[in-house]
Coordinates of C-alpha atoms and ligand atoms in Angstrom, one line a residue:
M5 CA 0.1 -0.1 0.0
I6 CA 1.4 3.5 -0.8
P7 CA 1.5 5.4 2.4
A8 CA -0.3 8.9 2.5
R9 CA 3.2 10.6 3.1
Q10 CA 6.3 8.9 2.1
T11 CA 8.8 8.4 5.0
P12 CA 12.6 7.2 5.1
E13 CA 11.1 3.9 6.3
S14 CA 8.8 3.5 3.2
I15 CA 11.6 4.7 0.7
Q16 CA 14.0 2.1 2.6
A17 CA 11.3 -0.7 2.3
R18 CA 11.9 -0.2 -1.5
K19 CA 15.3 -1.6 -1.7
G20 CA 15.3 -4.7 -4.1
R21 CA 11.6 -4.3 -4.8
L22 CA 10.8 -0.9 -6.3
Q23 CA 13.2 1.8 -7.6
V24 CA 13.4 5.2 -5.9
P25 CA 12.8 8.2 -8.4
S26 CA 14.2 11.4 -6.7
L27 CA 14.3 15.1 -7.9
T28 CA 15.4 18.1 -6.6
A29 CA 13.1 20.9 -5.5
Y30 CA 13.6 24.7 -4.9
D31 CA 10.3 26.4 -5.2
H32 CA 6.6 25.9 -4.4
P33 CA 5.1 25.4 -7.8
T34 CA 7.9 22.9 -8.9
A35 CA 7.6 21.0 -5.6
R36 CA 3.8 20.8 -6.2
L37 CA 4.1 19.6 -9.7
L38 CA 6.5 16.7 -8.9
D39 CA 4.6 15.7 -5.9
E40 CA 1.3 15.5 -8.0
A41 CA 3.6 13.5 -10.4
G42 CA 4.3 11.1 -7.9
V43 CA 7.8 11.7 -7.2
P44 CA 8.2 9.8 -3.7
M45 CA 11.4 11.7 -2.8
L46 CA 12.3 15.3 -3.2
L47 CA 15.6 17.0 -2.0
V48 CA 16.1 20.5 -1.7
G49 CA 19.5 20.2 -2.8
D50 CA 22.3 22.9 -2.5
S51 CA 22.8 22.7 -6.1
L52 CA 20.5 25.3 -5.6
G53 CA 23.4 27.5 -5.6
M54 CA 24.0 27.1 -9.3
V55 CA 20.6 26.5 -10.8
V56 CA 18.5 29.1 -8.8
L57 CA 20.8 31.5 -7.0
G58 CA 23.5 32.0 -9.9
Y59 CA 26.7 31.2 -8.0
P60 CA 29.6 29.1 -9.8
D61 CA 29.4 26.2 -7.3
T62 CA 27.6 25.0 -3.9
T63 CA 30.2 26.7 -1.6
S64 CA 28.1 30.0 -1.1
V65 CA 25.1 28.5 -0.3
T66 CA 24.0 29.2 3.4
M67 CA 21.8 27.8 6.1
A68 CA 19.5 30.8 5.6
D69 CA 19.3 30.0 1.7
M70 CA 18.6 26.4 2.3
R71 CA 15.7 27.2 5.0
H72 CA 13.9 29.8 3.0
H73 CA 13.7 27.4 -0.2
L74 CA 12.8 24.4 2.1
R75 CA 9.9 26.0 3.5
A76 CA 8.5 26.8 0.0
V77 CA 8.9 23.3 -0.9
V78 CA 7.3 21.9 2.0
R79 CA 4.4 24.0 1.5
G80 CA 4.2 22.1 -2.1
A81 CA 4.9 18.6 -1.3
S82 CA 2.1 16.7 0.7
R83 CA 3.0 13.2 -0.2
A84 CA 6.6 13.2 -1.2
L85 CA 9.3 12.9 1.5
V86 CA 11.3 16.1 1.4
G87 CA 14.8 16.2 2.5
C88 CA 17.4 19.0 2.7
D89 CA 21.0 19.3 2.4
L90 CA 23.3 20.7 5.0
P91 CA 25.3 23.4 3.1
Y92 CA 28.9 23.6 3.0
R93 CA 30.8 24.4 6.4
S94 CA 27.5 23.8 8.2
Y95 CA 28.5 20.5 9.7
D96 CA 32.3 21.1 10.5
T97 CA 31.7 20.0 14.1
V98 CA 29.4 17.6 15.9
E99 CA 27.4 20.3 17.6
Q100 CA 27.1 22.5 14.3
A101 CA 25.8 19.5 12.4
V102 CA 23.2 18.5 15.2
A103 CA 21.8 22.2 15.6
N104 CA 21.9 22.7 11.9
A105 CA 20.0 19.4 11.1
R106 CA 17.5 20.4 13.9
L107 CA 17.0 23.8 12.2
L108 CA 16.1 22.0 8.9
M109 CA 13.9 19.5 10.5
E110 CA 12.0 22.3 12.5
E111 CA 11.2 23.8 8.7
G112 CA 9.5 20.4 7.8
A113 CA 12.6 18.5 6.4
G114 CA 11.9 14.7 6.7
F115 CA 15.6 14.0 6.5
V116 CA 18.9 15.8 6.1
K117 CA 21.8 15.1 3.9
A118 CA 25.4 15.8 4.1
E119 CA 28.7 15.0 1.9
G120 CA 31.3 12.6 2.9
G121 CA 32.0 9.2 4.5
R122 CA 34.4 8.3 7.5
E123 CA 35.5 12.1 7.7
I124 CA 31.9 13.1 8.9
L125 CA 31.2 9.7 10.8
E126 CA 30.8 11.4 14.3
Q127 CA 28.5 14.1 12.9
V128 CA 26.4 11.5 11.2
K129 CA 26.1 9.4 14.4
A130 CA 25.1 12.6 16.5
I131 CA 22.6 13.4 13.9
R132 CA 21.0 9.8 14.2
A133 CA 21.6 10.0 18.0
V134 CA 18.9 12.7 18.3
G135 CA 16.5 10.9 16.1
I136 CA 17.1 12.7 12.7
P137 CA 16.9 10.7 9.4
F138 CA 20.0 11.1 7.7
C139 CA 21.0 10.5 3.8
G140 CA 24.7 10.3 2.8
H141 CA 26.4 11.3 -0.1
L142 CA 29.5 9.7 -1.6
G143 CA 31.5 9.9 -4.8
M144 CA 31.8 13.4 -6.4
L145 CA 31.1 15.8 -3.5
P146 CA 30.2 19.1 -5.3
Q147 CA 31.1 21.0 -1.5
H148 CA 34.9 19.9 -2.1
V149 CA 35.0 20.4 -6.0
V150 CA 36.7 23.7 -5.5
E151 CA 39.4 22.1 -3.2
E152 CA 39.8 19.4 -5.9
G153 CA 40.8 21.9 -8.6
G154 CA 37.2 22.7 -10.0
K155 CA 36.9 19.4 -11.8
Y156 CA 33.9 17.3 -11.4
R157 CA 35.7 13.8 -11.7
I158 CA 34.3 10.4 -11.7
K159 CA 35.0 8.4 -8.6
G160 CA 35.8 4.6 -8.0
R161 CA 38.2 4.2 -10.7
D162 CA 41.3 2.8 -9.2
E163 CA 41.3 0.1 -6.5
E164 CA 42.1 2.4 -3.5
G165 CA 39.2 4.7 -4.7
R166 CA 36.8 1.7 -4.9
R167 CA 37.8 0.1 -1.7
R168 CA 37.5 3.4 0.1
L169 CA 34.0 4.2 -1.1
V170 CA 32.8 0.6 -0.4
E171 CA 34.1 1.2 3.1
D172 CA 32.6 4.5 3.6
A173 CA 29.2 3.5 2.3
R174 CA 29.3 0.6 5.0
M175 CA 30.1 3.0 7.8
L176 CA 27.4 5.4 6.7
E177 CA 24.9 2.4 6.8
A178 CA 26.2 1.0 10.1
A179 CA 25.9 4.6 11.6
G180 CA 22.2 4.8 10.6
A181 CA 21.9 6.3 7.1
F182 CA 18.6 5.4 5.5
A183 CA 19.9 6.2 2.1
C184 CA 23.1 7.7 0.3
V185 CA 23.2 9.4 -3.0
L186 CA 26.2 8.1 -5.0
E187 CA 27.4 10.9 -7.5
L188 CA 29.6 10.2 -10.3
V189 CA 30.6 6.7 -9.1
T190 CA 31.6 4.3 -11.8
P191 CA 28.7 1.8 -12.5
P192 CA 30.5 -1.2 -11.2
V193 CA 31.5 0.3 -8.0
A194 CA 27.8 1.9 -7.5
R195 CA 26.8 -1.7 -8.3
E196 CA 28.9 -3.3 -5.6
I197 CA 27.9 -0.6 -2.9
T198 CA 24.3 -1.2 -3.6
A199 CA 24.8 -5.0 -3.0
A200 CA 27.1 -4.6 0.1
C201 CA 24.5 -2.4 1.9
P202 CA 21.5 -4.4 2.6
R203 CA 19.7 -1.6 4.4
M204 CA 20.7 1.8 2.9
V205 CA 19.0 2.9 -0.2
T206 CA 21.6 4.0 -3.0
I207 CA 20.5 7.0 -4.9
G208 CA 22.6 7.1 -8.1
I209 CA 23.3 10.3 -10.2
G210 CA 25.6 9.6 -13.2
S211 CA 26.5 6.3 -11.7
G212 CA 24.7 3.8 -13.8
P213 CA 21.6 1.8 -13.7
D214 CA 22.5 -0.4 -10.7
C215 CA 21.4 1.7 -8.0
D216 CA 18.1 1.5 -5.7
G217 CA 17.1 4.7 -7.3
Q218 CA 18.0 7.7 -9.5
I219 CA 18.3 11.6 -8.6
L220 CA 18.4 14.5 -11.0
V221 CA 18.5 18.0 -10.7
T222 CA 15.3 18.9 -12.1
P223 CA 16.2 21.9 -14.3
D224 CA 18.6 19.2 -16.0
L225 CA 15.7 16.8 -16.6
V226 CA 13.5 19.5 -18.0
G227 CA 15.8 21.7 -19.8
G228 CA 15.3 24.5 -17.5
F229 CA 19.3 25.5 -17.2
P230 CA 20.1 25.4 -20.9
W231 CA 23.8 26.9 -20.1
F232 CA 24.8 23.7 -18.7
T233 CA 23.6 20.0 -18.7
P234 CA 25.7 17.2 -17.3
R235 CA 26.8 14.5 -19.8
F236 CA 24.9 11.9 -18.4
V237 CA 21.3 13.6 -18.8
V238 CA 19.1 13.8 -21.7
P239 CA 16.6 16.6 -21.3
R240 CA 13.1 15.8 -21.9
L241 CA 11.9 19.3 -22.3
K242 CA 13.4 22.6 -23.8
T243 CA 11.8 24.6 -20.9
G244 CA 14.5 27.3 -21.1
A245 CA 14.6 27.7 -24.9
D246 CA 10.7 27.7 -24.9
I247 CA 10.7 30.5 -22.3
R248 CA 13.1 32.6 -24.3
D249 CA 11.2 32.1 -27.8
V250 CA 7.7 32.9 -26.0
V251 CA 9.2 35.7 -24.3
S252 CA 11.0 37.2 -27.1
G253 CA 7.8 37.0 -29.3
W254 CA 5.9 38.7 -26.8
V255 CA 8.4 41.5 -26.5
R256 CA 8.1 42.1 -30.3
E257 CA 4.3 42.0 -30.0
V258 CA 4.5 44.8 -27.2
E259 CA 6.8 46.8 -29.2
R260 CA 5.1 46.8 -32.4
G261 CA 2.2 48.1 -30.3
S262 CA -0.3 45.0 -30.9
N263 CA -1.3 45.3 -27.4
P264 CA -1.3 41.5 -26.9
V265 CA -3.7 40.5 -24.0
S266 CA -2.3 36.7 -23.8
Ligands
KIV314 O1 22.5 19.3 -4.3 C1 21.8 18.4 -5.0 O2 21.3 18.6 -5.8 C2 22.3 17.2 -4.8 C3 22.0 16.4 -5.9 C4 22.7 16.3 -7.0 C5 22.1 14.8 -5.4 O3 22.9 16.7 -4.0

């Protein structure tokens, strides 16, 4: 039976049975449309920084930004489980991680997500210890891309990388993560992690088909950010190009004095 409101448990129960389609949302109307379309899990991702706020990467996104957009998404989603990213530098210490995770939960989040494995394990355990559902994020970590020289690189290509990713995934599962995003992980390693973690749902992005679910940045799926499309996404709509065409036509009509009413 489909629950009225998805929960971390209902998402977890899909493992090995039903894939988890997941999309990002940053505003009320999009969240409402995605919810009506039946997306079971929405993420207010800090990709917000690039696709909504116009920053070059995620490192300028603040807790205030996340809370503001999370509130709008929560108002739009009545059935989906809504999660929210802890932004860059908001979980450096255990105390900070718990305090900020609590703030996101107070705004209506159903879980929080943070990037990293063993290096944030104490933070994850502390978040779980106060009863907050947690989703991990392994592989390419956008919050660290500037430190890594600005390139979005595929992870898990060599043996050391593979081993570390599998170990990190097991540690996150043992710490109580109900799900984990695998971003730009080589497909064989994503498959290995999915099999190695019997309770944690893996949500792939650019990591091949053998995860427990897939997530995309919604503007990538609908062509809403036409200036950049990741290699692994084929946009299903041309939203950005269509807006440009419709608006430039309307501008010409108004300038000609044809006074369009619609
Ligand atoms: O910030 C984000 O949108 C994300 C997704 C790409 C998983 O973390």
